[in-house]
Amino acid sequence: MAQTYDVAVIGAGPGGYVAAIRCAQLGLDTVCIDAFKNPQGKASLGGTCLNVGCIPSKALLESSENFHKAKHEFAVHGVKVSGVALDLATMMARKDKIVAQFTGGIAMLLRKNKVAAMHGTARFVSGGEVYTLEVDDAGKQETVTARHVIIATGSSPRHFDFSPVDGELIVDNAGALAFDAVPPRLGIIGAGVIGLELGSVWRRLGSEVTILEALPTFLAAADEQVAKEAWRTFTKEQGLAIQLGVKIAAVKAGKKQVTVEYADAEGSHKLAFNRLIVATGRVPNSASVNAAAVGVEVDTRGFIAVDEHCRTHAPNVYAVGDVVRGAMLAHKASEEGVMVAELIAGQAGHVDYDVIPAVIYTAPEIAWVGKTEQQLKADGVAYSVGQFPFSANGRARALGAGSGFAKMLTDAASDRILGVHIIGPCAGELIAEAVTAMAYQASGEDVARTIHAHPSLSEALHEAALAANKRALHI
């Protein structure tokens, strides 16, 4: 006999589990269905983000940065360290423990909010006033019916025929978080967020890292000035070898190494690596839900068609997160999940897509929200620029993190903040102030007249706001 719910959520990543919790908070009888299994073959909630993405990668970024600082930076503080050695197994165990704590925490949150949890792959069987879903868990099938369905199935790494992922020598982001040894020579295909973060981890731990990027420009989505500063830092200071405008011709895996043949503006090349990471983006997980059975439209790239409120073409069926248009970001998925839950409950759910921050957790961190300078130029918008270097920020210098800057773009006529771009220490934390300011349509002067603690990194944003109004105090 089918179990009946008000809402069935397919997927327990940041979009799905948050949507399920919010639905339950609003009095809706909710089930959350998820198919993810960890490397041990056990059900593990949290999706890619908590299991093999955001959380484990940040754990390794922090550990590798501590290792690098102990070897190269502590001495300037008068802290003399000798015999620094890497215990990769312990580092990986710490990462795995954090993942286990958070995935277990999601299970606890679902129980706390009285959300039913099911493991398996859910697919539509029929629709109408009530939708019927078949849930398959390794051949064991159950049926669920619900008046509303939220699709939050996330995304998977994009694989290409020329670089087949074998999980050994050639890996995707999941495999790159579980190496049992530091590869002497590491190749990465893709210089996006995943490629740069993973490249940073293994470079700090001792790998010689080469990143091959198809696009002719570096960090094309970021502000050009930020991208230029990041390029200088990553290549000249940190030693990442980044090749742009690359066309991969062949990838050949041998017994102990991988050979990559590629061409760029300078001709044809061949490089050999001990390990190769394929970080060429992600594709939506839409095939498994049998969307066509209930009239949910999916485009040629696999994205589910939705409106601004994440409604699909099927009545009472919604889709959120990586499986729909927009940036593939965990926080974007979560906010869409909240919006949809509130709409189902008859409230006025909303997501402001103009103020979704982006963060790259390298060192220095990179973060931005709103328009870039090149976008404003292309749109013909008259704007003012305020910029402040972290080298002139007391807190940053005390931390030994004086590279980078904070940059604010404001409307030349109204002074409304149009974009904020930061490369420097704790940029991912600092960007929250900019997001809040823009969400409330603040002006540069509003931030400039807000008192910021001294000494703090946030003063860099304060000074950037002052500079946008041509009244900077410390530069």
Short mmCIF file of C-alpha atoms in Angstrom, two decimals:
data_model
loop_
_atom_site.label_atom_id
_atom_site.label_comp_id
_atom_site.label_asym_id
_atom_site.label_seq_id
_atom_site.Cartn_x
_atom_site.Cartn_y
_atom_site.Cartn_z
CA MET A 1 0.00 0.00 0.00
CA ALA A 2 1.35 3.40 -0.99
CA GLN A 3 2.37 5.87 1.67
CA THR A 4 0.69 9.26 1.15
CA TYR A 5 2.22 12.66 1.93
CA ASP A 6 1.51 16.33 1.33
CA VAL A 7 4.98 16.78 -0.16
CA ALA A 8 7.55 14.38 -1.56
CA VAL A 9 11.07 15.76 -1.97
CA ILE A 10 13.37 13.87 -4.32
CA GLY A 11 16.95 14.44 -3.19
CA ALA A 12 18.54 15.22 0.18
CA GLY A 13 21.24 17.68 -0.82
CA PRO A 14 21.23 21.34 0.30
CA GLY A 15 18.15 22.04 -1.81
CA GLY A 16 16.19 18.92 -0.93
CA TYR A 17 16.73 18.48 2.79
CA VAL A 18 16.22 22.21 3.45
CA ALA A 19 13.00 22.16 1.41
CA ALA A 20 11.79 19.11 3.33
CA ILE A 21 12.55 20.68 6.71
CA ARG A 22 10.82 23.94 5.81
CA CYS A 23 7.78 22.06 4.50
CA ALA A 24 7.52 20.18 7.78
CA GLN A 25 7.93 23.39 9.78
CA LEU A 26 4.94 24.77 7.88
CA GLY A 27 2.76 21.84 8.87
CA LEU A 28 3.08 19.74 5.70
CA ASP A 29 3.45 15.96 5.98
CA THR A 30 6.71 15.45 4.13
CA VAL A 31 8.95 12.64 2.88
CA CYS A 32 12.52 13.13 1.64
CA ILE A 33 13.78 10.45 -0.76
CA ASP A 34 17.50 10.16 -1.50
CA ALA A 35 19.65 7.66 -3.41
CA PHE A 36 23.19 8.70 -2.41
CA LYS A 37 25.51 6.04 -1.02
CA ASN A 38 28.92 6.73 0.53
CA PRO A 39 32.07 4.80 -0.49
CA GLN A 40 31.16 2.14 2.09
CA GLY A 41 27.85 1.57 0.29
CA LYS A 42 25.71 3.08 3.06
CA ALA A 43 22.96 5.66 2.65
CA SER A 44 24.35 9.12 3.40
CA LEU A 45 22.28 12.29 3.36
CA GLY A 46 23.50 15.72 2.28
CA GLY A 47 24.10 15.10 -1.41
CA THR A 48 27.30 15.95 -3.23
CA CYS A 49 27.91 19.03 -1.07
CA LEU A 50 28.25 17.29 2.26
CA ASN A 51 29.60 13.96 1.02
CA VAL A 52 32.07 14.68 -1.79
CA GLY A 53 31.95 18.41 -2.40
CA CYS A 54 31.75 21.58 -0.32
CA ILE A 55 32.44 20.16 3.14
CA PRO A 56 35.24 17.63 2.54
CA SER A 57 37.04 19.97 0.12
CA LYS A 58 37.03 22.78 2.70
CA ALA A 59 38.35 20.39 5.34
CA LEU A 60 41.29 19.48 3.09
CA LEU A 61 41.86 23.11 2.10
CA GLU A 62 42.18 24.04 5.77
CA SER A 63 44.45 21.10 6.59
CA SER A 64 46.72 21.68 3.61
CA GLU A 65 46.97 25.39 4.39
CA ASN A 66 48.00 24.60 7.97
CA PHE A 67 50.67 22.23 6.67
CA HIS A 68 51.97 24.88 4.28
CA LYS A 69 52.04 27.55 7.00
CA ALA A 70 53.92 25.29 9.40
CA LYS A 71 56.58 24.68 6.76
CA HIS A 72 56.86 28.15 5.26
CA GLU A 73 55.16 30.89 7.31
CA PHE A 74 55.39 30.23 11.05
CA ALA A 75 59.03 31.33 11.28
CA VAL A 76 58.21 34.96 10.55
CA HIS A 77 56.01 34.92 13.68
CA GLY A 78 58.91 33.72 15.75
CA VAL A 79 57.49 30.21 15.86
CA LYS A 80 60.26 27.80 14.98
CA VAL A 81 59.07 24.41 13.80
CA SER A 82 61.33 21.57 12.74
CA GLY A 83 60.64 18.14 11.35
CA VAL A 84 57.26 19.07 9.85
CA ALA A 85 55.87 15.96 8.19
CA LEU A 86 52.66 15.13 6.39
CA ASP A 87 50.41 12.39 7.75
CA LEU A 88 47.97 12.15 4.87
CA ALA A 89 46.00 9.29 6.43
CA THR A 90 45.24 11.39 9.51
CA MET A 91 44.31 14.36 7.33
CA MET A 92 41.89 12.21 5.35
CA ALA A 93 40.46 10.66 8.52
CA ARG A 94 39.74 14.14 9.90
CA LYS A 95 37.96 15.02 6.66
CA ASP A 96 35.92 11.81 6.76
CA LYS A 97 34.95 12.41 10.40
CA ILE A 98 33.65 15.88 9.57
CA VAL A 99 31.63 14.47 6.68
CA ALA A 100 30.16 11.75 8.88
CA GLN A 101 29.21 14.27 11.55
CA PHE A 102 27.41 16.51 9.09
CA THR A 103 25.62 13.77 7.14
CA GLY A 104 24.50 12.28 10.44
CA GLY A 105 23.40 15.75 11.46
CA ILE A 106 21.07 15.93 8.46
CA ALA A 107 19.43 12.67 9.50
CA MET A 108 18.94 14.11 12.99
CA LEU A 109 17.42 17.30 11.59
CA LEU A 110 14.93 15.34 9.48
CA ARG A 111 13.89 13.29 12.53
CA LYS A 112 13.66 16.42 14.69
CA ASN A 113 11.31 18.03 12.17
CA LYS A 114 9.31 14.81 11.66
CA VAL A 115 10.32 14.42 8.02
CA ALA A 116 10.07 10.82 6.83
CA ALA A 117 13.31 9.66 5.16
CA MET A 118 13.47 7.02 2.44
CA HIS A 119 16.48 5.65 0.61
CA GLY A 120 16.32 4.84 -3.08
CA THR A 121 15.87 6.27 -6.55
CA ALA A 122 12.48 7.91 -7.04
CA ARG A 123 10.73 8.12 -10.40
CA PHE A 124 7.33 9.40 -11.48
CA VAL A 125 4.76 6.76 -12.37
CA SER A 126 1.69 8.94 -12.80
CA GLY A 127 0.37 12.41 -12.06
CA GLY A 128 -2.76 14.49 -11.71
CA GLU A 129 -4.18 15.77 -8.45
CA VAL A 130 -1.90 13.27 -6.72
CA TYR A 131 1.49 12.11 -7.96
CA THR A 132 2.66 8.53 -7.65
CA LEU A 133 6.38 7.83 -7.22
CA GLU A 134 8.14 4.50 -7.35
CA VAL A 135 11.17 4.28 -5.05
CA ASP A 136 13.74 1.62 -5.88
CA ASP A 137 16.43 0.67 -3.36
CA ALA A 138 18.66 -2.02 -4.86
CA GLY A 139 15.65 -3.86 -6.29
CA LYS A 140 13.37 -3.31 -3.32
CA GLN A 141 10.48 -1.16 -4.50
CA GLU A 142 8.01 0.99 -2.60
CA THR A 143 5.33 3.40 -3.77
CA VAL A 144 4.77 6.93 -2.48
CA THR A 145 1.97 9.33 -3.35
CA ALA A 146 2.02 13.08 -2.75
CA ARG A 147 0.02 16.15 -3.68
CA HIS A 148 3.19 18.17 -4.29
CA VAL A 149 6.62 17.05 -5.47
CA ILE A 150 9.93 18.92 -5.25
CA ILE A 151 12.72 17.64 -7.53
CA ALA A 152 16.12 18.34 -5.96
CA THR A 153 18.27 15.66 -7.56
CA GLY A 154 21.39 17.84 -7.92
CA SER A 155 24.19 17.27 -10.40
CA SER A 156 27.08 14.96 -11.26
CA PRO A 157 30.58 15.58 -12.62
CA ARG A 158 30.71 16.05 -16.38
CA HIS A 159 32.70 13.25 -18.01
CA PHE A 160 34.04 13.11 -21.54
CA ASP A 161 34.91 10.13 -23.73
CA PHE A 162 38.45 11.46 -24.18
CA SER A 163 39.07 11.28 -20.41
CA PRO A 164 37.25 8.24 -19.00
CA VAL A 165 37.19 8.34 -15.20
CA ASP A 166 38.47 5.04 -13.82
CA GLY A 167 38.57 6.06 -10.14
CA GLU A 168 42.26 5.24 -9.94
CA LEU A 169 44.57 7.24 -12.19
CA ILE A 170 41.78 9.39 -13.66
CA VAL A 171 39.32 10.74 -11.10
CA ASP A 172 36.60 13.34 -10.67
CA ASN A 173 36.10 15.57 -7.62
CA ALA A 174 35.13 12.63 -5.39
CA GLY A 175 38.27 10.67 -6.20
CA ALA A 176 40.45 13.76 -5.81
CA LEU A 177 39.31 14.04 -2.19
CA ALA A 178 40.45 10.53 -1.35
CA PHE A 179 44.01 10.09 -2.63
CA ASP A 180 46.05 7.74 -0.45
CA ALA A 181 49.33 9.45 -1.41
CA VAL A 182 50.43 12.82 -2.73
CA PRO A 183 50.92 12.47 -6.50
CA PRO A 184 54.31 13.87 -7.54
CA ARG A 185 52.81 15.17 -10.79
CA LEU A 186 49.12 16.05 -10.82
CA GLY A 187 47.14 17.10 -13.87
CA ILE A 188 43.76 18.83 -13.71
CA ILE A 189 41.44 19.42 -16.64
CA GLY A 190 39.44 22.56 -15.84
CA ALA A 191 40.45 25.80 -14.11
CA GLY A 192 37.10 26.53 -12.52
CA VAL A 193 36.23 26.50 -8.82
CA ILE A 194 36.77 22.76 -8.38
CA GLY A 195 40.02 22.69 -10.33
CA LEU A 196 41.52 25.65 -8.48
CA GLU A 197 40.49 24.46 -5.01
CA LEU A 198 41.72 20.90 -5.52
CA GLY A 199 44.84 22.15 -7.26
CA SER A 200 45.55 24.36 -4.25
CA VAL A 201 45.16 21.43 -1.83
CA TRP A 202 47.59 19.11 -3.60
CA ARG A 203 50.06 21.84 -4.54
CA ARG A 204 50.41 22.78 -0.85
CA LEU A 205 50.91 19.12 0.03
CA GLY A 206 53.75 18.80 -2.46
CA SER A 207 52.37 17.98 -5.91
CA GLU A 208 53.61 19.63 -9.07
CA VAL A 209 50.25 20.78 -10.45
CA THR A 210 49.34 21.58 -14.05
CA ILE A 211 45.83 22.83 -14.85
CA LEU A 212 44.56 22.66 -18.44
CA GLU A 213 41.67 25.01 -19.24
CA ALA A 214 39.71 25.09 -22.50
CA LEU A 215 38.64 28.73 -22.22
CA PRO A 216 41.04 31.44 -23.41
CA THR A 217 40.36 33.58 -20.33
CA PHE A 218 40.97 32.85 -16.65
CA LEU A 219 38.01 33.01 -14.24
CA ALA A 220 35.78 34.58 -16.87
CA ALA A 221 32.85 34.91 -14.45
CA ALA A 222 34.86 37.00 -11.98
CA ASP A 223 35.69 40.69 -12.16
CA GLU A 224 38.63 41.08 -14.56
CA GLN A 225 40.77 42.86 -11.98
CA VAL A 226 40.15 40.10 -9.44
CA ALA A 227 40.94 37.45 -12.05
CA LYS A 228 44.20 39.22 -12.92
CA GLU A 229 45.25 39.34 -9.26
CA ALA A 230 44.27 35.68 -8.78
CA TRP A 231 46.30 34.66 -11.84
CA ARG A 232 49.38 36.41 -10.49
CA THR A 233 48.97 34.84 -7.06
CA PHE A 234 48.24 31.29 -8.21
CA THR A 235 50.88 31.09 -10.94
CA LYS A 236 53.76 33.27 -9.75
CA GLU A 237 53.50 32.94 -5.97
CA GLN A 238 51.97 29.51 -5.49
CA GLY A 239 53.40 27.72 -8.49
CA LEU A 240 50.27 26.41 -10.18
CA ALA A 241 50.99 25.89 -13.89
CA ILE A 242 47.80 26.98 -15.65
CA GLN A 243 47.45 26.61 -19.42
CA LEU A 244 44.58 28.44 -21.15
CA GLY A 245 42.95 27.86 -24.54
CA VAL A 246 43.67 24.15 -24.39
CA LYS A 247 42.06 21.56 -26.66
CA ILE A 248 42.49 18.02 -25.35
CA ALA A 249 43.40 15.57 -28.12
CA ALA A 250 43.81 12.36 -26.13
CA VAL A 251 44.07 10.98 -22.59
CA LYS A 252 45.81 7.65 -22.21
CA ALA A 253 46.03 5.79 -18.92
CA GLY A 254 48.96 3.43 -18.44
CA LYS A 255 49.81 1.27 -15.44
CA LYS A 256 51.32 4.04 -13.32
CA GLN A 257 50.72 7.31 -15.14
CA VAL A 258 48.36 9.20 -17.43
CA THR A 259 49.48 10.88 -20.65
CA VAL A 260 47.56 13.92 -21.87
CA GLU A 261 47.97 15.16 -25.42
CA TYR A 262 46.68 18.65 -26.10
CA ALA A 263 47.06 21.67 -28.32
CA ASP A 264 47.10 25.39 -27.58
CA ALA A 265 48.16 28.58 -29.35
CA GLU A 266 51.79 27.47 -29.19
CA GLY A 267 51.25 24.07 -30.80
CA SER A 268 50.88 20.46 -29.69
CA HIS A 269 52.05 19.13 -26.33
CA LYS A 270 52.21 15.92 -24.34
CA LEU A 271 52.41 15.71 -20.54
CA ALA A 272 52.57 12.75 -18.18
CA PHE A 273 50.95 12.75 -14.72
CA ASN A 274 50.73 10.35 -11.82
CA ARG A 275 47.08 11.29 -11.36
CA LEU A 276 44.59 13.27 -13.46
CA ILE A 277 41.55 15.11 -12.08
CA VAL A 278 38.69 15.82 -14.49
CA ALA A 279 37.04 19.04 -13.25
CA THR A 280 35.16 20.15 -16.34
CA GLY A 281 31.92 21.19 -14.70
CA ARG A 282 28.75 19.37 -13.73
CA VAL A 283 25.57 18.13 -15.40
CA PRO A 284 22.05 18.01 -13.89
CA ASN A 285 20.68 14.71 -12.57
CA SER A 286 17.31 14.77 -14.30
CA ALA A 287 17.19 11.46 -16.20
CA SER A 288 16.29 9.23 -13.26
CA VAL A 289 13.01 10.92 -12.28
CA ASN A 290 11.08 9.97 -15.46
CA ALA A 291 9.95 13.57 -15.84
CA ALA A 292 8.13 13.01 -19.14
CA ALA A 293 5.62 10.72 -17.42
CA VAL A 294 3.95 13.72 -15.76
CA GLY A 295 4.69 16.48 -18.27
CA VAL A 296 7.78 17.97 -16.63
CA GLU A 297 9.88 19.48 -19.42
CA VAL A 298 13.63 18.89 -19.63
CA ASP A 299 15.87 20.76 -22.09
CA THR A 300 18.59 19.27 -24.27
CA ARG A 301 21.23 19.88 -21.59
CA GLY A 302 19.23 18.03 -18.95
CA PHE A 303 17.94 21.06 -17.04
CA ILE A 304 14.33 21.00 -15.86
CA ALA A 305 12.38 23.98 -17.15
CA VAL A 306 11.02 26.18 -14.35
CA ASP A 307 9.71 29.71 -13.88
CA GLU A 308 11.08 32.32 -11.46
CA HIS A 309 9.41 30.47 -8.59
CA CYS A 310 10.81 27.06 -9.58
CA ARG A 311 7.45 25.77 -10.85
CA THR A 312 7.67 23.17 -13.62
CA HIS A 313 5.09 22.75 -16.37
CA ALA A 314 3.36 20.06 -14.29
CA PRO A 315 0.93 21.38 -11.65
CA ASN A 316 2.31 21.23 -8.10
CA VAL A 317 5.70 19.91 -9.25
CA TYR A 318 8.73 22.08 -8.50
CA ALA A 319 12.45 21.73 -9.15
CA VAL A 320 15.33 23.43 -7.32
CA GLY A 321 19.11 23.60 -7.19
CA ASP A 322 21.59 22.23 -9.70
CA VAL A 323 18.87 20.56 -11.75
CA VAL A 324 17.46 23.95 -12.86
CA ARG A 325 18.83 27.14 -14.46
CA GLY A 326 21.29 29.36 -12.68
CA ALA A 327 24.48 28.92 -10.74
CA MET A 328 25.19 25.47 -9.27
CA LEU A 329 25.61 26.67 -5.71
CA ALA A 330 24.50 24.98 -2.49
CA HIS A 331 23.18 28.21 -0.95
CA LYS A 332 21.18 29.00 -4.07
CA ALA A 333 19.62 25.53 -3.90
CA SER A 334 18.74 25.94 -0.21
CA GLU A 335 17.05 29.29 -0.74
CA GLU A 336 15.06 27.89 -3.65
CA GLY A 337 14.01 25.00 -1.40
CA VAL A 338 12.76 27.44 1.24
CA MET A 339 10.94 29.51 -1.38
CA VAL A 340 9.14 26.49 -2.82
CA ALA A 341 8.14 25.17 0.62
CA GLU A 342 6.63 28.54 1.50
CA LEU A 343 4.79 28.77 -1.82
CA ILE A 344 3.29 25.31 -1.29
CA ALA A 345 2.15 26.45 2.16
CA GLY A 346 0.45 29.52 0.65
CA GLN A 347 3.10 32.03 1.67
CA ALA A 348 5.01 34.52 -0.48
CA GLY A 349 8.29 32.68 -1.08
CA HIS A 350 10.96 34.55 -3.03
CA VAL A 351 14.61 34.34 -4.10
CA ASP A 352 16.52 37.45 -5.20
CA TYR A 353 18.73 36.01 -7.94
CA ASP A 354 20.61 39.30 -8.30
CA VAL A 355 22.32 38.95 -4.92
CA ILE A 356 23.57 35.36 -4.83
CA PRO A 357 27.22 35.38 -3.72
CA ALA A 358 29.94 33.24 -5.30
CA VAL A 359 33.02 32.09 -3.37
CA ILE A 360 36.22 30.27 -4.31
CA TYR A 361 37.95 28.93 -1.19
CA THR A 362 41.53 29.21 -2.37
CA ALA A 363 44.16 31.20 -0.46
CA PRO A 364 43.51 34.04 -0.87
CA GLU A 365 39.78 33.51 -1.07
CA ILE A 366 37.76 35.04 -3.89
CA ALA A 367 34.17 36.21 -3.48
CA TRP A 368 31.75 38.41 -5.34
CA VAL A 369 28.13 39.44 -5.65
CA GLY A 370 26.32 41.51 -8.25
CA LYS A 371 27.73 42.95 -11.45
CA THR A 372 31.36 42.89 -12.54
CA GLU A 373 33.04 45.95 -13.98
CA GLN A 374 33.10 44.40 -17.45
CA GLN A 375 29.36 43.70 -17.28
CA LEU A 376 28.60 47.31 -16.34
CA LYS A 377 30.74 48.54 -19.24
CA ALA A 378 28.98 46.19 -21.66
CA ASP A 379 25.58 47.37 -20.40
CA GLY A 380 26.56 51.03 -20.73
CA VAL A 381 25.97 51.73 -17.02
CA ALA A 382 27.75 54.76 -15.55
CA TYR A 383 29.41 53.66 -12.32
CA SER A 384 31.94 54.60 -9.67
CA VAL A 385 34.70 52.37 -8.34
CA GLY A 386 36.01 52.18 -4.79
CA GLN A 387 38.93 49.90 -3.98
CA PHE A 388 41.04 49.21 -0.92
CA PRO A 389 44.09 46.91 -0.64
CA PHE A 390 44.43 44.45 2.23
CA SER A 391 48.08 45.54 2.46
CA ALA A 392 46.75 48.73 4.09
CA ASN A 393 44.43 46.84 6.47
CA GLY A 394 45.87 46.38 9.96
CA ARG A 395 44.10 43.11 10.71
CA ALA A 396 45.17 41.59 7.39
CA ARG A 397 48.80 42.57 7.92
CA ALA A 398 48.73 41.11 11.43
CA LEU A 399 47.42 37.87 9.94
CA GLY A 400 50.19 37.86 7.34
CA ALA A 401 47.52 38.03 4.63
CA GLY A 402 48.02 41.41 3.04
CA SER A 403 47.54 40.46 -0.61
CA GLY A 404 44.40 41.26 -2.56
CA PHE A 405 41.75 43.95 -2.25
CA ALA A 406 38.08 44.77 -1.74
CA LYS A 407 36.29 46.54 -4.58
CA MET A 408 32.87 48.20 -4.65
CA LEU A 409 30.96 49.31 -7.74
CA THR A 410 28.18 51.87 -7.30
CA ASP A 411 25.76 53.59 -9.63
CA ALA A 412 27.25 56.94 -10.65
CA ALA A 413 23.93 58.74 -10.23
CA SER A 414 22.17 57.03 -7.31
CA ASP A 415 25.18 55.54 -5.47
CA ARG A 416 23.30 52.23 -5.19
CA ILE A 417 25.70 49.31 -4.80
CA LEU A 418 25.86 47.32 -8.04
CA GLY A 419 28.59 44.82 -7.23
CA VAL A 420 31.25 43.92 -4.69
CA HIS A 421 34.37 41.88 -5.47
CA ILE A 422 36.93 40.66 -2.94
CA ILE A 423 40.16 38.72 -3.21
CA GLY A 424 41.85 38.35 0.12
CA PRO A 425 41.61 36.79 3.59
CA CYS A 426 38.16 35.52 4.62
CA ALA A 427 36.54 36.91 1.46
CA GLY A 428 33.80 34.30 1.77
CA GLU A 429 32.82 35.74 5.14
CA LEU A 430 33.23 39.39 4.20
CA ILE A 431 30.95 39.10 1.17
CA ALA A 432 27.95 38.55 3.46
CA GLU A 433 27.92 42.24 4.41
CA ALA A 434 27.81 43.17 0.74
CA VAL A 435 24.98 40.71 0.07
CA THR A 436 22.96 42.16 2.95
CA ALA A 437 23.59 45.71 1.80
CA MET A 438 22.53 44.94 -1.76
CA ALA A 439 19.47 42.96 -0.62
CA TYR A 440 18.27 46.14 1.10
CA GLN A 441 19.28 48.28 -1.89
CA ALA A 442 21.86 50.15 0.15
CA SER A 443 24.09 52.86 -1.27
CA GLY A 444 27.83 53.10 -1.02
CA GLU A 445 27.34 55.90 1.48
CA ASP A 446 25.21 53.62 3.67
CA VAL A 447 28.15 51.25 4.06
CA ALA A 448 30.60 54.14 4.37
CA ARG A 449 28.61 55.58 7.29
CA THR A 450 28.27 52.21 9.05
CA ILE A 451 30.76 51.80 11.88
CA HIS A 452 33.09 48.87 11.38
CA ALA A 453 35.19 47.42 14.22
CA HIS A 454 38.89 48.24 14.29
CA PRO A 455 41.08 46.44 13.57
CA SER A 456 39.03 44.10 11.39
CA LEU A 457 39.10 42.77 7.86
CA SER A 458 35.66 44.29 7.31
CA GLU A 459 37.28 47.73 7.33
CA ALA A 460 38.52 46.96 3.81
CA LEU A 461 34.93 46.96 2.56
CA HIS A 462 34.23 50.11 4.57
CA GLU A 463 37.19 51.84 2.93
CA ALA A 464 36.11 50.62 -0.52
CA ALA A 465 32.73 52.24 0.07
CA LEU A 466 34.45 55.45 1.14
CA ALA A 467 36.64 55.32 -1.95
CA ALA A 468 33.60 54.91 -4.21
CA ASN A 469 32.49 58.30 -2.89
CA LYS A 470 36.02 59.74 -3.26
CA ARG A 471 36.54 60.06 0.48
CA ALA A 472 38.87 57.19 1.38
CA LEU A 473 40.73 57.79 4.64
CA HIS A 474 43.59 55.30 4.59
CA ILE A 475 44.83 55.28 1.01
#
